[in-house]
Amino acid sequence: MTVASPADPRIGTLPLRRSPLADRAAELAARSTDGPRGVRLAEEPFLTQVNLRVHAGSPAVARIEHALDLALPHHEPNLVSGDEHGAALWLGPDEWLLVAPDGHADQLIASVRTAMSDSLGSTVDVSANRTTLRLSGPMARAALEKICSLDLHPRAFTPGHCAQTMLGRTQAILWQLTPEPTYRILVRDSFANYLADLLLDATHEDC
């Protein structure tokens, strides 16, 4: 995330964090629609995101799962365990993304490193790499299908699934939360405005 620190907090002004789409919150809300053909778009800034690498067959996996009270999906690709308040997203055979509310990175990293103390692996706070867009509403899937080549039909992509994919010309992590559908889209900060524009165009081009 972009961090703006206009003044030293010791002289009375607190540092400010500023998300990539902070200036567009009102615009995104105004251009969202409700109803049977509705689509809503908003930013969810500052989610905790921790990248975890460990061999799926390592004995550390069970200890990590116990420490986090969360399974690491490894029997099938592109699955998510947990929910939007705390989840592990499968990114590869030995890679997961741990997602939690703002402010949980240190706790997650400490728990995982303790569990991996005698095993090979790594855990890194990558929260600043990406912001998150929340796309929801009855027509959310139709909008995504205009910019994504994945099969997003419920027969192939359902709540509890995620995928690393291209949306337009940028890479993102797509995660379906609910059947409505509701999606979280994790995208690098530098591409957030581009993707927001792309999604806005996709949601309104048929109106």
PDB file of C-alpha atoms in Angstrom, residues 15-184:
ATOM      1  CA  PRO A  15       1.564   8.883   9.758  1.00  0.00           C
ATOM      2  CA  LEU A  16      -1.141   8.068   7.241  1.00  0.00           C
ATOM      3  CA  ARG A  17      -1.601   4.956   5.161  1.00  0.00           C
ATOM      4  CA  ARG A  18      -3.215   5.582   1.838  1.00  0.00           C
ATOM      5  CA  SER A  19      -4.564   2.791  -0.322  1.00  0.00           C
ATOM      6  CA  PRO A  20      -4.264   2.941  -4.129  1.00  0.00           C
ATOM      7  CA  LEU A  21      -7.991   3.595  -4.613  1.00  0.00           C
ATOM      8  CA  ALA A  22      -8.598   5.796  -1.575  1.00  0.00           C
ATOM      9  CA  ASP A  23      -9.457   8.782  -3.770  1.00  0.00           C
ATOM     10  CA  ARG A  24     -11.997   6.740  -5.734  1.00  0.00           C
ATOM     11  CA  ALA A  25     -14.133   5.306  -2.925  1.00  0.00           C
ATOM     12  CA  ALA A  26     -17.031   7.689  -3.570  1.00  0.00           C
ATOM     13  CA  GLU A  27     -16.838   7.105  -7.326  1.00  0.00           C
ATOM     14  CA  LEU A  28     -16.903   3.326  -6.932  1.00  0.00           C
ATOM     15  CA  ALA A  29     -19.894   3.572  -4.599  1.00  0.00           C
ATOM     16  CA  ALA A  30     -21.745   5.924  -6.941  1.00  0.00           C
ATOM     17  CA  ARG A  31     -21.211   3.666  -9.960  1.00  0.00           C
ATOM     18  CA  SER A  32     -22.321   0.522  -8.144  1.00  0.00           C
ATOM     19  CA  THR A  33     -25.878  -0.632  -8.707  1.00  0.00           C
ATOM     20  CA  ASP A  34     -28.385  -2.815  -6.882  1.00  0.00           C
ATOM     21  CA  GLY A  35     -31.253  -4.914  -8.174  1.00  0.00           C
ATOM     22  CA  PRO A  36     -31.406  -8.043 -10.334  1.00  0.00           C
ATOM     23  CA  ARG A  37     -28.759  -6.674 -12.731  1.00  0.00           C
ATOM     24  CA  GLY A  38     -26.705  -5.015 -10.047  1.00  0.00           C
ATOM     25  CA  VAL A  39     -22.929  -4.990  -9.650  1.00  0.00           C
ATOM     26  CA  ARG A  40     -21.071  -3.438  -6.735  1.00  0.00           C
ATOM     27  CA  LEU A  41     -17.372  -2.597  -6.695  1.00  0.00           C
ATOM     28  CA  ALA A  42     -15.381  -1.425  -3.683  1.00  0.00           C
ATOM     29  CA  GLU A  43     -11.841  -1.517  -2.373  1.00  0.00           C
ATOM     30  CA  GLU A  44     -10.952  -3.531   0.719  1.00  0.00           C
ATOM     31  CA  PRO A  45      -7.628  -1.945   1.646  1.00  0.00           C
ATOM     32  CA  PHE A  46      -4.934  -3.139   4.025  1.00  0.00           C
ATOM     33  CA  LEU A  47      -5.838  -6.813   4.311  1.00  0.00           C
ATOM     34  CA  THR A  48      -3.071  -8.847   5.913  1.00  0.00           C
ATOM     35  CA  GLN A  49      -1.400 -11.054   3.291  1.00  0.00           C
ATOM     36  CA  VAL A  50       1.358 -13.476   4.233  1.00  0.00           C
ATOM     37  CA  ASN A  51       3.074 -15.684   1.670  1.00  0.00           C
ATOM     38  CA  LEU A  52       3.893 -19.153   2.981  1.00  0.00           C
ATOM     39  CA  ARG A  53       6.231 -21.653   1.317  1.00  0.00           C
ATOM     40  CA  VAL A  54       6.669 -25.143   2.770  1.00  0.00           C
ATOM     41  CA  HIS A  55       6.735 -28.622   1.241  1.00  0.00           C
ATOM     42  CA  ALA A  56       3.249 -30.119   1.383  1.00  0.00           C
ATOM     43  CA  GLY A  57       4.671 -33.376   2.745  1.00  0.00           C
ATOM     44  CA  SER A  58       6.624 -31.705   5.528  1.00  0.00           C
ATOM     45  CA  PRO A  59       5.703 -32.558   9.132  1.00  0.00           C
ATOM     46  CA  ALA A  60       5.616 -28.803   9.687  1.00  0.00           C
ATOM     47  CA  VAL A  61       2.327 -28.580   7.749  1.00  0.00           C
ATOM     48  CA  ALA A  62       0.346 -30.219  10.553  1.00  0.00           C
ATOM     49  CA  ARG A  63       1.983 -27.935  13.118  1.00  0.00           C
ATOM     50  CA  ILE A  64       1.225 -24.860  11.012  1.00  0.00           C
ATOM     51  CA  GLU A  65      -2.406 -25.925  10.616  1.00  0.00           C
ATOM     52  CA  HIS A  66      -2.666 -26.424  14.375  1.00  0.00           C
ATOM     53  CA  ALA A  67      -1.046 -23.049  15.102  1.00  0.00           C
ATOM     54  CA  LEU A  68      -3.348 -21.230  12.690  1.00  0.00           C
ATOM     55  CA  ASP A  69      -6.429 -23.394  13.363  1.00  0.00           C
ATOM     56  CA  LEU A  70      -6.696 -23.454   9.590  1.00  0.00           C
ATOM     57  CA  ALA A  71      -6.105 -26.159   7.000  1.00  0.00           C
ATOM     58  CA  LEU A  72      -3.605 -25.640   4.185  1.00  0.00           C
ATOM     59  CA  PRO A  73      -5.330 -26.931   1.017  1.00  0.00           C
ATOM     60  CA  HIS A  74      -2.916 -29.301  -0.714  1.00  0.00           C
ATOM     61  CA  HIS A  75      -4.891 -32.275  -1.994  1.00  0.00           C
ATOM     62  CA  GLU A  76      -6.469 -30.274  -4.816  1.00  0.00           C
ATOM     63  CA  PRO A  77      -5.296 -27.041  -6.499  1.00  0.00           C
ATOM     64  CA  ASN A  78      -6.996 -23.644  -6.390  1.00  0.00           C
ATOM     65  CA  LEU A  79      -8.917 -24.236  -3.164  1.00  0.00           C
ATOM     66  CA  VAL A  80      -9.405 -21.916  -0.193  1.00  0.00           C
ATOM     67  CA  SER A  81      -9.820 -22.956   3.414  1.00  0.00           C
ATOM     68  CA  GLY A  82     -11.382 -20.672   5.996  1.00  0.00           C
ATOM     69  CA  ASP A  83     -13.478 -17.621   5.155  1.00  0.00           C
ATOM     70  CA  GLU A  84     -13.054 -13.948   4.413  1.00  0.00           C
ATOM     71  CA  HIS A  85     -12.034 -13.290   8.029  1.00  0.00           C
ATOM     72  CA  GLY A  86      -9.115 -15.723   7.879  1.00  0.00           C
ATOM     73  CA  ALA A  87      -8.126 -17.967   4.996  1.00  0.00           C
ATOM     74  CA  ALA A  88      -5.386 -19.934   3.271  1.00  0.00           C
ATOM     75  CA  LEU A  89      -5.387 -19.744  -0.537  1.00  0.00           C
ATOM     76  CA  TRP A  90      -3.617 -22.427  -2.600  1.00  0.00           C
ATOM     77  CA  LEU A  91      -1.154 -20.757  -4.980  1.00  0.00           C
ATOM     78  CA  GLY A  92       1.017 -23.753  -5.853  1.00  0.00           C
ATOM     79  CA  PRO A  93       2.066 -27.210  -4.669  1.00  0.00           C
ATOM     80  CA  ASP A  94       4.196 -25.693  -1.905  1.00  0.00           C
ATOM     81  CA  GLU A  95       2.799 -22.149  -1.699  1.00  0.00           C
ATOM     82  CA  TRP A  96      -0.155 -20.536   0.058  1.00  0.00           C
ATOM     83  CA  LEU A  97      -1.380 -17.023   0.710  1.00  0.00           C
ATOM     84  CA  LEU A  98      -2.647 -16.415   4.228  1.00  0.00           C
ATOM     85  CA  VAL A  99      -5.251 -13.638   4.309  1.00  0.00           C
ATOM     86  CA  ALA A 100      -6.579 -11.990   7.457  1.00  0.00           C
ATOM     87  CA  PRO A 101      -7.887  -8.605   8.623  1.00  0.00           C
ATOM     88  CA  ASP A 102      -5.519  -5.663   8.900  1.00  0.00           C
ATOM     89  CA  GLY A 103      -2.889  -5.878  11.616  1.00  0.00           C
ATOM     90  CA  HIS A 104      -2.460  -9.660  11.857  1.00  0.00           C
ATOM     91  CA  ALA A 105       0.771 -10.104   9.878  1.00  0.00           C
ATOM     92  CA  ASP A 106       3.176 -10.199  12.824  1.00  0.00           C
ATOM     93  CA  GLN A 107       1.037 -12.701  14.699  1.00  0.00           C
ATOM     94  CA  LEU A 108       0.687 -14.985  11.665  1.00  0.00           C
ATOM     95  CA  ILE A 109       4.387 -14.885  10.855  1.00  0.00           C
ATOM     96  CA  ALA A 110       5.404 -15.594  14.448  1.00  0.00           C
ATOM     97  CA  SER A 111       3.038 -18.562  14.679  1.00  0.00           C
ATOM     98  CA  VAL A 112       4.165 -20.035  11.365  1.00  0.00           C
ATOM     99  CA  ARG A 113       7.891 -19.571  12.020  1.00  0.00           C
ATOM    100  CA  THR A 114       7.581 -21.305  15.379  1.00  0.00           C
ATOM    101  CA  ALA A 115       5.760 -24.197  13.710  1.00  0.00           C
ATOM    102  CA  MET A 116       8.462 -24.400  11.000  1.00  0.00           C
ATOM    103  CA  SER A 117      11.405 -24.062  13.374  1.00  0.00           C
ATOM    104  CA  ASP A 118      12.987 -27.365  12.314  1.00  0.00           C
ATOM    105  CA  SER A 119      11.781 -27.436   8.688  1.00  0.00           C
ATOM    106  CA  LEU A 120      12.659 -25.749   5.420  1.00  0.00           C
ATOM    107  CA  GLY A 121      10.271 -23.035   4.343  1.00  0.00           C
ATOM    108  CA  SER A 122       9.616 -19.315   4.376  1.00  0.00           C
ATOM    109  CA  THR A 123       6.962 -16.856   5.428  1.00  0.00           C
ATOM    110  CA  VAL A 124       6.902 -13.251   4.246  1.00  0.00           C
ATOM    111  CA  ASP A 125       4.557 -10.335   4.843  1.00  0.00           C
ATOM    112  CA  VAL A 126       3.397  -9.263   1.367  1.00  0.00           C
ATOM    113  CA  SER A 127       0.489  -7.099   2.519  1.00  0.00           C
ATOM    114  CA  ALA A 128       1.960  -4.018   0.886  1.00  0.00           C
ATOM    115  CA  ASN A 129       2.174  -5.702  -2.534  1.00  0.00           C
ATOM    116  CA  ARG A 130      -1.528  -5.839  -3.283  1.00  0.00           C
ATOM    117  CA  THR A 131      -4.807  -4.165  -2.569  1.00  0.00           C
ATOM    118  CA  THR A 132      -8.154  -5.960  -2.805  1.00  0.00           C
ATOM    119  CA  LEU A 133     -11.216  -5.199  -4.892  1.00  0.00           C
ATOM    120  CA  ARG A 134     -14.572  -6.640  -3.823  1.00  0.00           C
ATOM    121  CA  LEU A 135     -16.901  -7.327  -6.735  1.00  0.00           C
ATOM    122  CA  SER A 136     -20.419  -8.505  -5.968  1.00  0.00           C
ATOM    123  CA  GLY A 137     -23.965  -8.591  -7.241  1.00  0.00           C
ATOM    124  CA  PRO A 138     -26.065 -10.731  -9.597  1.00  0.00           C
ATOM    125  CA  MET A 139     -24.109  -9.591 -12.670  1.00  0.00           C
ATOM    126  CA  ALA A 140     -20.634  -9.740 -11.133  1.00  0.00           C
ATOM    127  CA  ARG A 141     -19.730 -12.979 -12.924  1.00  0.00           C
ATOM    128  CA  ALA A 142     -20.913 -11.598 -16.269  1.00  0.00           C
ATOM    129  CA  ALA A 143     -18.701  -8.551 -15.793  1.00  0.00           C
ATOM    130  CA  LEU A 144     -15.670 -10.664 -14.927  1.00  0.00           C
ATOM    131  CA  GLU A 145     -16.197 -12.949 -17.901  1.00  0.00           C
ATOM    132  CA  LYS A 146     -15.597  -9.975 -20.211  1.00  0.00           C
ATOM    133  CA  ILE A 147     -12.019  -9.579 -18.985  1.00  0.00           C
ATOM    134  CA  CYS A 148     -11.094 -13.087 -17.795  1.00  0.00           C
ATOM    135  CA  SER A 149     -10.568 -16.264 -19.830  1.00  0.00           C
ATOM    136  CA  LEU A 150     -11.316 -18.648 -16.945  1.00  0.00           C
ATOM    137  CA  ASP A 151     -14.526 -20.651 -16.905  1.00  0.00           C
ATOM    138  CA  LEU A 152     -16.361 -18.947 -14.046  1.00  0.00           C
ATOM    139  CA  HIS A 153     -19.605 -20.884 -14.407  1.00  0.00           C
ATOM    140  CA  PRO A 154     -20.717 -22.466 -11.096  1.00  0.00           C
ATOM    141  CA  ARG A 155     -19.980 -25.902 -12.546  1.00  0.00           C
ATOM    142  CA  ALA A 156     -16.280 -24.958 -12.609  1.00  0.00           C
ATOM    143  CA  PHE A 157     -15.677 -22.096 -10.161  1.00  0.00           C
ATOM    144  CA  THR A 158     -17.566 -21.885  -6.886  1.00  0.00           C
ATOM    145  CA  PRO A 159     -17.218 -20.355  -3.415  1.00  0.00           C
ATOM    146  CA  GLY A 160     -14.042 -21.658  -1.851  1.00  0.00           C
ATOM    147  CA  HIS A 161     -12.100 -21.539  -5.118  1.00  0.00           C
ATOM    148  CA  CYS A 162      -9.302 -19.196  -6.115  1.00  0.00           C
ATOM    149  CA  ALA A 163      -7.056 -18.793  -9.146  1.00  0.00           C
ATOM    150  CA  GLN A 164      -4.099 -16.770 -10.312  1.00  0.00           C
ATOM    151  CA  THR A 165      -5.196 -15.382 -13.641  1.00  0.00           C
ATOM    152  CA  MET A 166      -5.026 -12.501 -16.078  1.00  0.00           C
ATOM    153  CA  LEU A 167      -7.721  -9.836 -15.855  1.00  0.00           C
ATOM    154  CA  GLY A 168      -7.294  -7.710 -18.920  1.00  0.00           C
ATOM    155  CA  ARG A 169      -3.554  -7.107 -19.062  1.00  0.00           C
ATOM    156  CA  THR A 170      -2.770  -7.560 -15.375  1.00  0.00           C
ATOM    157  CA  GLN A 171      -2.250 -10.591 -13.204  1.00  0.00           C
ATOM    158  CA  ALA A 172      -4.455 -10.975 -10.150  1.00  0.00           C
ATOM    159  CA  ILE A 173      -5.674 -13.528  -7.647  1.00  0.00           C
ATOM    160  CA  LEU A 174      -9.385 -14.189  -8.022  1.00  0.00           C
ATOM    161  CA  TRP A 175     -11.228 -15.639  -5.021  1.00  0.00           C
ATOM    162  CA  GLN A 176     -14.945 -16.405  -4.957  1.00  0.00           C
ATOM    163  CA  LEU A 177     -16.513 -15.811  -1.543  1.00  0.00           C
ATOM    164  CA  THR A 178     -20.248 -16.428  -1.970  1.00  0.00           C
ATOM    165  CA  PRO A 179     -22.724 -17.836  -4.516  1.00  0.00           C
ATOM    166  CA  GLU A 180     -24.310 -14.400  -5.150  1.00  0.00           C
ATOM    167  CA  PRO A 181     -21.571 -14.166  -6.491  1.00  0.00           C
ATOM    168  CA  THR A 182     -19.112 -12.138  -4.448  1.00  0.00           C
ATOM    169  CA  TYR A 183     -15.434 -12.101  -5.397  1.00  0.00           C
ATOM    170  CA  ARG A 184     -12.261 -10.757  -3.906  1.00  0.00           C
TER     171      ARG A 184
END
